Structures are given as C-alpha cells and as structure tokens.
Amino acid sequence: MTEPPRREDNGRRQQVRPMRMETLAVHAGRAVDPATGAVTPPIHLSTTFERAPDGSYPRGYLYGRDGNPNRAALEECLRELEGGAEAAAFASGSAASQAVLMSLSPGSHVVAPRDVYHGTARLMREIMAPWGLDVTFVDMDQPDRLAQALRPHTGLVWIETPSNPLLKITDIAAAVDAAHQAGAVCVCDNTFATPVLQRPLDLGADLVVHATTKYLGGHTDVLGGVVIGRTENDMFRRIRDVQVRGGAVPSPFDCWLVLRSIGTLPYRMRGHCDNAAKVAAFLDDHPGVEAVYYPGLRHHAGHHVAARQMRPFGGMVSFQVRGGRDGAMAVAAAVKIFTRASSLGGVESLIEHRASIEGPGTTTPENLLRMSVGLENADDLIEDLAQALSRAMERDEAGPGDGDSRG
Ligand SMILES: *Cc1c(COP(=O)(O)O)cnc(C)c1O
C-alpha cells in the first residue's frame, strides 16, 4: 500500500516518532501508564478529578464532560492519523456532523452532496434547516454544480468521497478551491476511506469528520464520531464548545475500544481493499449483474480522480442486479456468508438493499445492493455471491412467485 502524502508542518511529534501510518496507528495517543507500568491503557471511569489545595487542576482534568484521559488519548491518535491540529471525539458520527453544522451561524448557507450519507441529509433537513441553516444539495462529483450553488453567504461546503451508495468520487482539492474562493470552509466526511487511504487535510480541507463506528472501530461494537481540524481557529473552538457544552461525548470505554481497534486499522484496510477489488472484478464479469460501482474499476466514472487522491480504493462495493428489485432481494436472501445488515467497516461482510433503508424519496436504484466487504477469504465471498446470483437468475427464469420465499 502506498503512503498518502504527508504534511510537513504538523507538529513536534514528527521529530520524535517514526510517522509511517502503521507505526502511528499503533503508537499515537498511547503511552505506558506512569502509575502502574500497564502497557495497555487503563479505562478511567471517574466523572470528576481532584483539585490541588490552591483550587487548580494540575493534572488537566476536572469533569468527565469537559475531558477524560481515554477521550484525550483517542483524540490525539485521530488528530495524528489525519495530520490535523485539533480533534474532538463524539458519541456518534452524527453528533460529530451536527457539531460542525452548529459551529455555523443561523442564516448560513451550506452546500452538500445530493447523495450525502442519508443520516447527514436528514440531520440537515429535519434538525439544522429549522435551526436556521439554508442547505442546497448538488451533484458534488460534477465540479460546475458546486460552483453554481455557491452564494455570498455560503459558510460551508460538505463533501463525502467515496459517496454512499454509488461510490461517487469528489475531487477534494477542486472542491476545497471552490469553497475557499467563495469564502467558505470545506469539510470532508472521510468515513469510507479512513486516513489510511485518503488524507483530506493534506489536500486543503479545513475539517474532517468520521463515523468511528465504521472502519476505525472496525468490529461492529461501538458508536462514535470525530471532527479533526487542520488548524486551531474560532470554528474549531465552537466545535469544541458544542462537544463539551452539549455533551454528546463518547464514554471512556467507547474511546478505549476505538483506540484499541486503530492499532490494526492499516492492516485491516489492506484486507478490505484486496477483498473488495477481487469481489468487484468478479461481479463486473457476471451475467446476472447490470452494473458494478467500485472506484478501483477502470470504467468507474471517478476512477482517475480516486487514483490521484485515494490509495487504494476501499472496501465498499455496490452493484445492480438483473431482474429489478426482486432480483436484488433474491440475491440478498440467498447469501450465506454475507449478513443482511446496515452499516459497514467491520471484519464481517455485510450486504444491504439500500433503497429500502433509505425509504421514500430515495434516488438509489431499486435493484442496487451495497456491500461492506469484510476480512473473510475473498474466494469464500466470491463463491457465496456466485451461488446467490445463480439462484436469483434461476428464480428470474422460472418467473415471479417461483423463487426462494425467504427474506
Ligand atoms: C455511519 C455514517 C455516519 C454516521 O455515523 P453514526 O455513528 O451512525 O452516527 C456519517 N457518515 C457516514 C459516511 C457514515 O457511513
């Protein structure tokens, strides 16, 4: 795996530590516990911390909502992985996204992708628009659409690349340029790529958000989110205020779990990417498949931009099944190793009919399935999809009503 380009100016630590991604993932934010010598960090459950006789807090912590050693360690690690100056951890990816939106002023205009994560779209439409944000959704993979949508009061350009579920690619550097020319800030949701594959701050983005629930947590057992800032500035101070005043903070154990998982992140991403590339190539040749969406495929509309800003191409693959919605449902019903479930980024492979979770108004094709390709053996995953596709094709030939009745 090639290293993402690295910024030269992000702090003292670069001089005292080897900074390659695998090493950072193991060491950033970690230290042997000075009190006990424990190599694995202890979990600090205390919600309050002792004051010195003079009333000060000499160890830096006062109350669990304001700060906690496990949260501080996780924030330091994530900040270093993305090459930022600041990081604020949240109880979910959505809480992190909301903190970014709340750092704007009511009346601000936001431009967001039409295919932004559907939870983010609902947060913008149902919570933040009534609060006072003015949101325009555009096809963010078409640079002229972003330029047309920018207004004098645009405060934020939200990008997400690769996007969900069509794995569309936005040119990060170009979106940043357009945002900055309009006097707006650019935030990139980097959940699908992770800092192992793509570092938006290096490409000029001002903020990165993650659902650590996904690849960073990596084991489908913890919700979390983070906002990372390229520089210390007023906007980041407001994000920090939303974190500690609003209090949507992760528990110490949640922070411990995410930090524990990050140690294997670069190796897990390698496995996810290798398996996804093999699965995508198999589907691309299959007669029961109409279309495959994977940025690593040469015919993918965003392949060239992805190859420039993201290495390699991630663990998410979507495909359209012949036979419409019924065909897609039949494939999802027939898989044995893939689990039919939402979410992504865990060690186990998941498959999902996106249109039904996104609900009425979705623009996702009815015959589309999205997969989070896990860390099983790629041949087992391919054999599983092969048997599911052939069962769906038999069912299609037999006509409606004759197929497998499961699911
Ligand atoms: C899951 C996800 C989120 C939201 O994270 P939660 O932890 O579920 O709130 C945001 N963006 C992307 C791209 C996601 O996949």
PDB file of C-alpha atoms and ligand atoms in Angstrom, residues 92-95 97 117 120 160 189 191-192 211 213-214 223-224 344, ligand 1:
ATOM      1  CA  SER A  92     -21.593   9.106  17.178  1.00  0.00           C
ATOM      2  CA  GLY A  93     -20.661  10.166  13.675  1.00  0.00           C
ATOM      3  CA  SER A  94     -23.925  12.083  13.505  1.00  0.00           C
ATOM      4  CA  ALA A  95     -23.117  14.018  16.690  1.00  0.00           C
ATOM      5  CA  SER A  97     -21.514  16.105  11.936  1.00  0.00           C
ATOM      6  CA  TYR A 117     -24.955   9.863   3.868  1.00  0.00           C
ATOM      7  CA  THR A 120     -26.481  13.565   7.397  1.00  0.00           C
ATOM      8  CA  GLU A 160     -18.128  12.925   1.197  1.00  0.00           C
ATOM      9  CA  ASP A 189     -16.613  13.074   5.640  1.00  0.00           C
ATOM     10  CA  THR A 191     -15.575   7.606   6.886  1.00  0.00           C
ATOM     11  CA  PHE A 192     -15.439   5.381   3.777  1.00  0.00           C
ATOM     12  CA  ALA A 211     -18.125   7.942  11.967  1.00  0.00           C
ATOM     13  CA  THR A 213     -18.494   3.490  14.238  1.00  0.00           C
ATOM     14  CA  LYS A 214     -17.296   2.149  10.883  1.00  0.00           C
ATOM     15  CA  LEU A 223     -20.656   4.005  18.036  1.00  0.00           C
ATOM     16  CA  GLY A 224     -18.523   7.108  17.776  1.00  0.00           C
ATOM     17  CA  LEU A 344     -20.042  -1.008   7.260  1.00  0.00           C
TER      18      LEU A 344
HETATM   19  C1  LIG B   1     -22.450   5.855   9.532  1.00  0.00           C
HETATM   20  C2  LIG B   1     -22.060   7.120   8.877  1.00  0.00           C
HETATM   21  C3  LIG B   1     -22.279   8.354   9.512  1.00  0.00           C
HETATM   22  C4  LIG B   1     -22.999   8.494  10.839  1.00  0.00           C
HETATM   23  O1  LIG B   1     -22.369   7.823  11.884  1.00  0.00           O
HETATM   24  P1  LIG B   1     -23.209   7.329  13.175  1.00  0.00           P
HETATM   25  O2  LIG B   1     -22.155   6.850  14.109  1.00  0.00           O
HETATM   26  O3  LIG B   1     -24.132   6.240  12.700  1.00  0.00           O
HETATM   27  O4  LIG B   1     -23.978   8.490  13.689  1.00  0.00           O
HETATM   28  C5  LIG B   1     -21.835   9.504   8.856  1.00  0.00           C
HETATM   29  N1  LIG B   1     -21.239   9.440   7.646  1.00  0.00           N
HETATM   30  C6  LIG B   1     -21.017   8.268   7.010  1.00  0.00           C
HETATM   31  C7  LIG B   1     -20.349   8.270   5.684  1.00  0.00           C
HETATM   32  C8  LIG B   1     -21.429   7.070   7.597  1.00  0.00           C
HETATM   33  O5  LIG B   1     -21.223   5.922   6.951  1.00  0.00           O
END
